[in-house]
mmCIF file of C-alpha atoms in Angstrom:
data_model
loop_
_atom_site.group_PDB
_atom_site.id
_atom_site.type_symbol
_atom_site.label_atom_id
_atom_site.label_comp_id
_atom_site.label_asym_id
_atom_site.label_seq_id
_atom_site.Cartn_x
_atom_site.Cartn_y
_atom_site.Cartn_z
ATOM 1 C CA ALA A 1 -19.014 31.984 50.341
ATOM 2 C CA GLN A 2 -20.425 28.790 48.922
ATOM 3 C CA SER A 3 -22.421 29.368 45.753
ATOM 4 C CA VAL A 4 -23.852 27.693 42.680
ATOM 5 C CA ALA A 5 -24.414 29.458 39.386
ATOM 6 C CA GLN A 6 -26.837 28.468 36.663
ATOM 7 C CA PRO A 7 -26.133 31.152 34.079
ATOM 8 C CA GLU A 8 -29.169 30.505 31.871
ATOM 9 C CA ASP A 9 -32.673 31.305 33.087
ATOM 10 C CA GLN A 10 -34.113 29.312 30.192
ATOM 11 C CA VAL A 11 -32.879 26.816 27.634
ATOM 12 C CA ASN A 12 -34.866 26.149 24.490
ATOM 13 C CA VAL A 13 -34.331 23.028 22.409
ATOM 14 C CA ALA A 14 -36.275 21.105 19.771
ATOM 15 C CA GLU A 15 -37.419 17.567 20.512
ATOM 16 C CA GLY A 16 -34.841 14.978 19.521
ATOM 17 C CA ASN A 17 -31.933 17.411 19.777
ATOM 18 C CA PRO A 18 -29.249 17.236 22.458
ATOM 19 C CA LEU A 19 -29.546 19.557 25.448
ATOM 20 C CA THR A 20 -27.138 21.024 27.979
ATOM 21 C CA VAL A 21 -28.041 22.840 31.175
ATOM 22 C CA LYS A 22 -25.025 24.569 32.689
ATOM 23 C CA CYS A 23 -23.914 24.642 36.311
ATOM 24 C CA THR A 24 -20.769 25.977 37.941
ATOM 25 C CA TYR A 25 -19.990 26.078 41.623
ATOM 26 C CA SER A 26 -17.743 27.823 44.108
ATOM 27 C CA VAL A 27 -17.184 25.820 47.277
ATOM 28 C CA SER A 28 -14.180 24.805 49.285
ATOM 29 C CA GLY A 29 -12.839 21.295 48.918
ATOM 30 C CA ASN A 30 -14.475 18.590 46.838
ATOM 31 C CA PRO A 31 -18.243 18.890 47.092
ATOM 32 C CA TYR A 32 -21.046 16.469 46.471
ATOM 33 C CA LEU A 33 -23.011 17.588 43.394
ATOM 34 C CA PHE A 34 -26.645 17.062 42.482
ATOM 35 C CA TRP A 35 -29.249 17.740 39.834
ATOM 36 C CA TYR A 36 -32.939 17.944 40.641
ATOM 37 C CA VAL A 37 -35.956 18.488 38.386
ATOM 38 C CA GLN A 38 -39.187 20.220 39.329
ATOM 39 C CA TYR A 39 -42.482 20.000 37.472
ATOM 40 C CA PRO A 40 -45.149 22.702 38.057
ATOM 41 C CA ASN A 41 -46.488 22.817 41.620
ATOM 42 C CA ARG A 42 -44.498 19.729 42.596
ATOM 43 C CA GLY A 43 -41.565 19.009 44.847
ATOM 44 C CA LEU A 44 -38.046 18.425 43.568
ATOM 45 C CA GLN A 45 -37.207 15.036 42.099
ATOM 46 C CA PHE A 46 -33.685 13.663 42.282
ATOM 47 C CA LEU A 47 -31.997 13.139 38.892
ATOM 48 C CA LEU A 48 -28.394 12.277 39.629
ATOM 49 C CA LYS A 49 -25.470 12.911 41.924
ATOM 50 C CA TYR A 50 -21.681 12.914 41.920
ATOM 51 C CA ILE A 51 -19.968 11.711 45.058
ATOM 52 C CA THR A 52 -16.652 10.315 43.859
ATOM 53 C CA GLY A 53 -15.194 8.160 41.097
ATOM 54 C CA ASP A 54 -16.062 8.404 37.402
ATOM 55 C CA ASN A 55 -16.560 12.003 36.341
ATOM 56 C CA LEU A 56 -19.477 11.066 34.056
ATOM 57 C CA VAL A 57 -22.572 10.316 36.072
ATOM 58 C CA LYS A 58 -25.668 8.738 34.561
ATOM 59 C CA GLY A 59 -29.072 9.389 36.043
ATOM 60 C CA SER A 60 -32.768 9.011 35.447
ATOM 61 C CA TYR A 61 -34.620 9.531 32.148
ATOM 62 C CA GLY A 62 -31.464 9.480 29.972
ATOM 63 C CA PHE A 63 -29.817 12.409 31.719
ATOM 64 C CA GLU A 64 -26.139 12.507 32.551
ATOM 65 C CA ALA A 65 -23.721 15.057 33.984
ATOM 66 C CA GLU A 66 -19.991 15.491 33.840
ATOM 67 C CA PHE A 67 -17.978 16.657 36.811
ATOM 68 C CA ASN A 68 -15.112 18.899 35.699
ATOM 69 C CA LYS A 69 -12.939 19.784 38.655
ATOM 70 C CA SER A 70 -10.670 22.219 36.824
ATOM 71 C CA GLN A 71 -13.629 24.219 35.534
ATOM 72 C CA THR A 72 -15.713 23.647 38.705
ATOM 73 C CA SER A 73 -18.630 22.660 36.519
ATOM 74 C CA PHE A 74 -21.303 19.997 36.570
ATOM 75 C CA HIS A 75 -23.314 20.464 33.365
ATOM 76 C CA LEU A 76 -26.428 18.380 32.797
ATOM 77 C CA LYS A 77 -26.844 16.749 29.407
ATOM 78 C CA ASN A 78 -29.265 14.611 27.472
ATOM 79 C CA PRO A 79 -28.526 13.368 23.934
ATOM 80 C CA SER A 80 -32.154 13.503 22.810
ATOM 81 C CA ALA A 81 -34.655 15.858 24.425
ATOM 82 C CA LEU A 82 -38.314 14.997 24.892
ATOM 83 C CA VAL A 83 -41.217 17.420 25.235
ATOM 84 C CA SER A 84 -41.899 15.796 28.603
ATOM 85 C CA ASP A 85 -38.435 16.923 29.798
ATOM 86 C CA SER A 86 -39.749 20.483 29.925
ATOM 87 C CA ALA A 87 -39.394 21.524 33.562
ATOM 88 C CA LEU A 88 -37.297 23.548 35.998
ATOM 89 C CA TYR A 89 -33.851 22.113 36.707
ATOM 90 C CA PHE A 90 -31.797 22.848 39.805
ATOM 91 C CA CYS A 91 -28.130 22.225 40.376
ATOM 92 C CA ALA A 92 -27.059 21.863 44.016
ATOM 93 C CA VAL A 93 -23.909 21.179 45.992
ATOM 94 C CA ILE A 94 -23.071 20.008 49.486
ATOM 95 C CA PRO A 95 -19.637 21.105 50.675
ATOM 96 C CA ARG A 96 -17.781 18.214 52.311
ATOM 97 C CA GLY A 97 -18.414 18.154 56.044
ATOM 98 C CA PHE A 98 -21.767 19.918 55.743
ATOM 99 C CA GLN A 99 -25.304 18.606 55.406
ATOM 100 C CA LYS A 100 -26.852 21.715 53.867
ATOM 101 C CA LEU A 101 -27.553 21.879 50.157
ATOM 102 C CA VAL A 102 -26.651 25.066 48.300
ATOM 103 C CA PHE A 103 -28.947 25.542 45.303
ATOM 104 C CA GLY A 104 -28.599 27.382 42.044
ATOM 105 C CA THR A 105 -31.457 29.621 40.944
ATOM 106 C CA GLY A 106 -32.764 27.088 38.467
ATOM 107 C CA THR A 107 -32.941 26.816 34.681
ATOM 108 C CA ARG A 108 -36.207 26.372 32.862
ATOM 109 C CA LEU A 109 -35.934 23.851 30.030
ATOM 110 C CA LEU A 110 -38.445 24.195 27.232
ATOM 111 C CA VAL A 111 -38.523 21.409 24.650
ATOM 112 C CA SER A 112 -40.596 22.186 21.584
ATOM 113 C CA PRO A 113 -42.262 19.519 19.429
ATOM 114 C CA ASP B 1 -41.970 12.441 46.028
ATOM 115 C CA GLY B 2 -40.951 9.385 48.054
ATOM 116 C CA GLY B 3 -42.058 8.886 51.635
ATOM 117 C CA ILE B 4 -42.439 12.536 52.508
ATOM 118 C CA THR B 5 -45.882 14.083 52.786
ATOM 119 C CA GLN B 6 -46.770 17.726 53.166
ATOM 120 C CA SER B 7 -50.167 19.132 53.983
ATOM 121 C CA PRO B 8 -52.111 21.007 52.989
ATOM 122 C CA LYS B 9 -51.229 21.379 49.307
ATOM 123 C CA TYR B 10 -52.715 24.879 49.207
ATOM 124 C CA LEU B 11 -53.114 27.198 52.194
ATOM 125 C CA PHE B 12 -54.614 30.637 52.436
ATOM 126 C CA ARG B 13 -53.932 32.924 55.350
ATOM 127 C CA LYS B 14 -55.170 36.303 56.399
ATOM 128 C CA GLU B 15 -52.620 38.893 57.411
ATOM 129 C CA GLY B 16 -51.782 38.696 61.112
ATOM 130 C CA GLN B 17 -52.503 34.984 61.418
ATOM 131 C CA ASN B 18 -50.073 32.230 62.253
ATOM 132 C CA VAL B 19 -50.303 29.059 60.170
ATOM 133 C CA THR B 20 -48.607 25.690 60.525
ATOM 134 C CA LEU B 21 -47.415 23.574 57.605
ATOM 135 C CA SER B 22 -47.124 19.851 58.156
ATOM 136 C CA CYS B 23 -44.228 17.645 57.041
ATOM 137 C CA GLU B 24 -44.105 13.924 57.773
ATOM 138 C CA GLN B 25 -41.625 11.288 56.583
ATOM 139 C CA ASN B 26 -41.600 7.511 56.918
ATOM 140 C CA LEU B 27 -38.064 7.066 55.593
ATOM 141 C CA ASN B 28 -36.428 6.888 59.027
ATOM 142 C CA HIS B 29 -34.212 9.845 58.133
ATOM 143 C CA ASP B 30 -32.553 11.749 60.931
ATOM 144 C CA ALA B 31 -32.230 15.110 59.197
ATOM 145 C CA MET B 32 -35.107 17.251 57.920
ATOM 146 C CA TYR B 33 -35.226 20.637 56.231
ATOM 147 C CA TRP B 34 -37.608 23.433 55.300
ATOM 148 C CA TYR B 35 -37.076 25.547 52.198
ATOM 149 C CA ARG B 36 -38.875 28.477 50.715
ATOM 150 C CA GLN B 37 -39.105 28.850 46.931
ATOM 151 C CA ASP B 38 -39.767 32.148 45.208
ATOM 152 C CA PRO B 39 -39.682 32.700 41.439
ATOM 153 C CA GLY B 40 -36.170 33.322 40.144
ATOM 154 C CA GLN B 41 -34.531 32.801 43.532
ATOM 155 C CA GLY B 42 -34.135 29.068 43.777
ATOM 156 C CA LEU B 43 -34.581 27.453 47.186
ATOM 157 C CA ARG B 44 -33.641 29.174 50.421
ATOM 158 C CA LEU B 45 -33.152 27.286 53.674
ATOM 159 C CA ILE B 46 -35.436 28.306 56.543
ATOM 160 C CA TYR B 47 -34.675 25.768 59.289
ATOM 161 C CA TYR B 48 -33.136 22.341 59.549
ATOM 162 C CA SER B 49 -32.986 19.609 62.135
ATOM 163 C CA GLN B 50 -30.338 16.919 62.266
ATOM 164 C CA ILE B 51 -31.843 15.037 65.186
ATOM 165 C CA VAL B 52 -34.962 14.922 67.330
ATOM 166 C CA ASN B 53 -35.332 17.822 69.767
ATOM 167 C CA ASP B 54 -32.702 19.860 67.978
ATOM 168 C CA PHE B 55 -32.962 22.350 65.105
ATOM 169 C CA GLN B 56 -30.913 25.148 63.601
ATOM 170 C CA LYS B 57 -31.732 28.368 61.798
ATOM 171 C CA GLY B 58 -31.104 28.483 58.086
ATOM 172 C CA ASP B 59 -30.542 31.535 55.939
ATOM 173 C CA ILE B 60 -34.015 33.100 56.290
ATOM 174 C CA ALA B 61 -35.391 31.965 59.674
ATOM 175 C CA GLU B 62 -36.924 35.295 60.731
ATOM 176 C CA GLY B 63 -40.698 35.046 61.066
ATOM 177 C CA TYR B 64 -40.704 31.252 61.151
ATOM 178 C CA SER B 65 -40.586 28.642 63.912
ATOM 179 C CA VAL B 66 -40.248 24.855 63.976
ATOM 180 C CA SER B 67 -40.348 21.916 66.354
ATOM 181 C CA ARG B 68 -38.926 18.408 66.149
ATOM 182 C CA GLU B 69 -40.587 16.337 68.843
ATOM 183 C CA LYS B 70 -40.683 13.186 66.736
ATOM 184 C CA LYS B 71 -38.287 11.812 64.149
ATOM 185 C CA GLU B 72 -41.072 11.558 61.584
ATOM 186 C CA SER B 73 -42.428 15.077 61.921
ATOM 187 C CA PHE B 74 -41.023 18.577 61.356
ATOM 188 C CA PRO B 75 -43.832 21.167 61.293
ATOM 189 C CA LEU B 76 -43.176 24.744 60.228
ATOM 190 C CA THR B 77 -45.116 27.685 61.649
ATOM 191 C CA VAL B 78 -45.279 30.854 59.605
ATOM 192 C CA THR B 79 -45.877 33.636 62.090
ATOM 193 C CA SER B 80 -47.382 37.061 61.621
ATOM 194 C CA ALA B 81 -43.842 38.443 61.906
ATOM 195 C CA GLN B 82 -42.993 37.054 58.462
ATOM 196 C CA LYS B 83 -43.444 40.100 56.242
ATOM 197 C CA ASN B 84 -43.846 38.376 52.899
ATOM 198 C CA PRO B 85 -44.973 34.795 53.492
ATOM 199 C CA THR B 86 -46.585 34.093 50.123
ATOM 200 C CA ALA B 87 -44.397 31.375 48.595
ATOM 201 C CA PHE B 88 -44.038 27.685 47.847
ATOM 202 C CA TYR B 89 -42.696 25.757 50.853
ATOM 203 C CA LEU B 90 -40.764 22.528 50.477
ATOM 204 C CA CYS B 91 -39.819 20.027 53.136
ATOM 205 C CA ALA B 92 -36.961 17.575 52.671
ATOM 206 C CA SER B 93 -35.197 14.818 54.566
ATOM 207 C CA THR B 94 -31.908 13.007 54.152
ATOM 208 C CA PRO B 95 -30.246 9.795 55.321
ATOM 209 C CA GLY B 96 -26.844 11.418 54.892
ATOM 210 C CA VAL B 97 -25.936 12.725 51.447
ATOM 211 C CA GLY B 98 -28.625 14.041 49.124
ATOM 212 C CA GLN B 99 -32.141 15.059 49.987
ATOM 213 C CA TYR B 100 -35.623 13.732 49.296
ATOM 214 C CA PHE B 101 -38.348 16.327 48.858
ATOM 215 C CA GLY B 102 -42.018 16.447 49.675
ATOM 216 C CA PRO B 103 -44.624 17.721 47.177
ATOM 217 C CA GLY B 104 -44.755 21.198 48.681
ATOM 218 C CA THR B 105 -47.330 23.578 50.165
ATOM 219 C CA ARG B 106 -48.301 26.765 48.394
ATOM 220 C CA LEU B 107 -49.091 29.461 50.938
ATOM 221 C CA THR B 108 -50.970 32.586 49.897
ATOM 222 C CA VAL B 109 -51.599 35.534 52.169
ATOM 223 C CA LEU B 110 -54.838 37.309 51.388
#
């Protein structure tokens, strides 16, 4: 079965420090990979995606993610966290040949001043 | 939230009532989706439509119905058969790869 795992319910980091939000996946073939962010009572906003090519993908607001095929991971990173980055982050995949997104359960990022 | 609108933002329903959530997009996307979000469970797919006049059940379609009479519109009806409808509902559309999301509707059953 296709699945996405976000092993941490919450990540805590101090402002200015680097952050990592982990994501691993289990799908057949080479999937498309995505990160979305959700602020309270809002829809999901697209951050970045990996389709093909360079394994390091840069997205909005200083975020980046690295596709690691051997470890089936797509961890989200930011070198310097801001308090305003505090939100719920979702990793998602689309198996090749499908149009349905498979979501992880989300990781809450809390950046303290 | 792009060119996808959902209304209303908050909706209250009495038990036994059907309610319809609106989703409209002006992005000219063929495919549209409805998700349900519950705390700690991520997003679960209710229904999706890849083209006008066609739609498919997602993972949790029981108690819900949809229609796709126009490309721009994909309304979701939460019927009285849905046992636990209180949740945050998100609509999305896609031009191919990746999805754009609306702002969501929070439904509360009183």
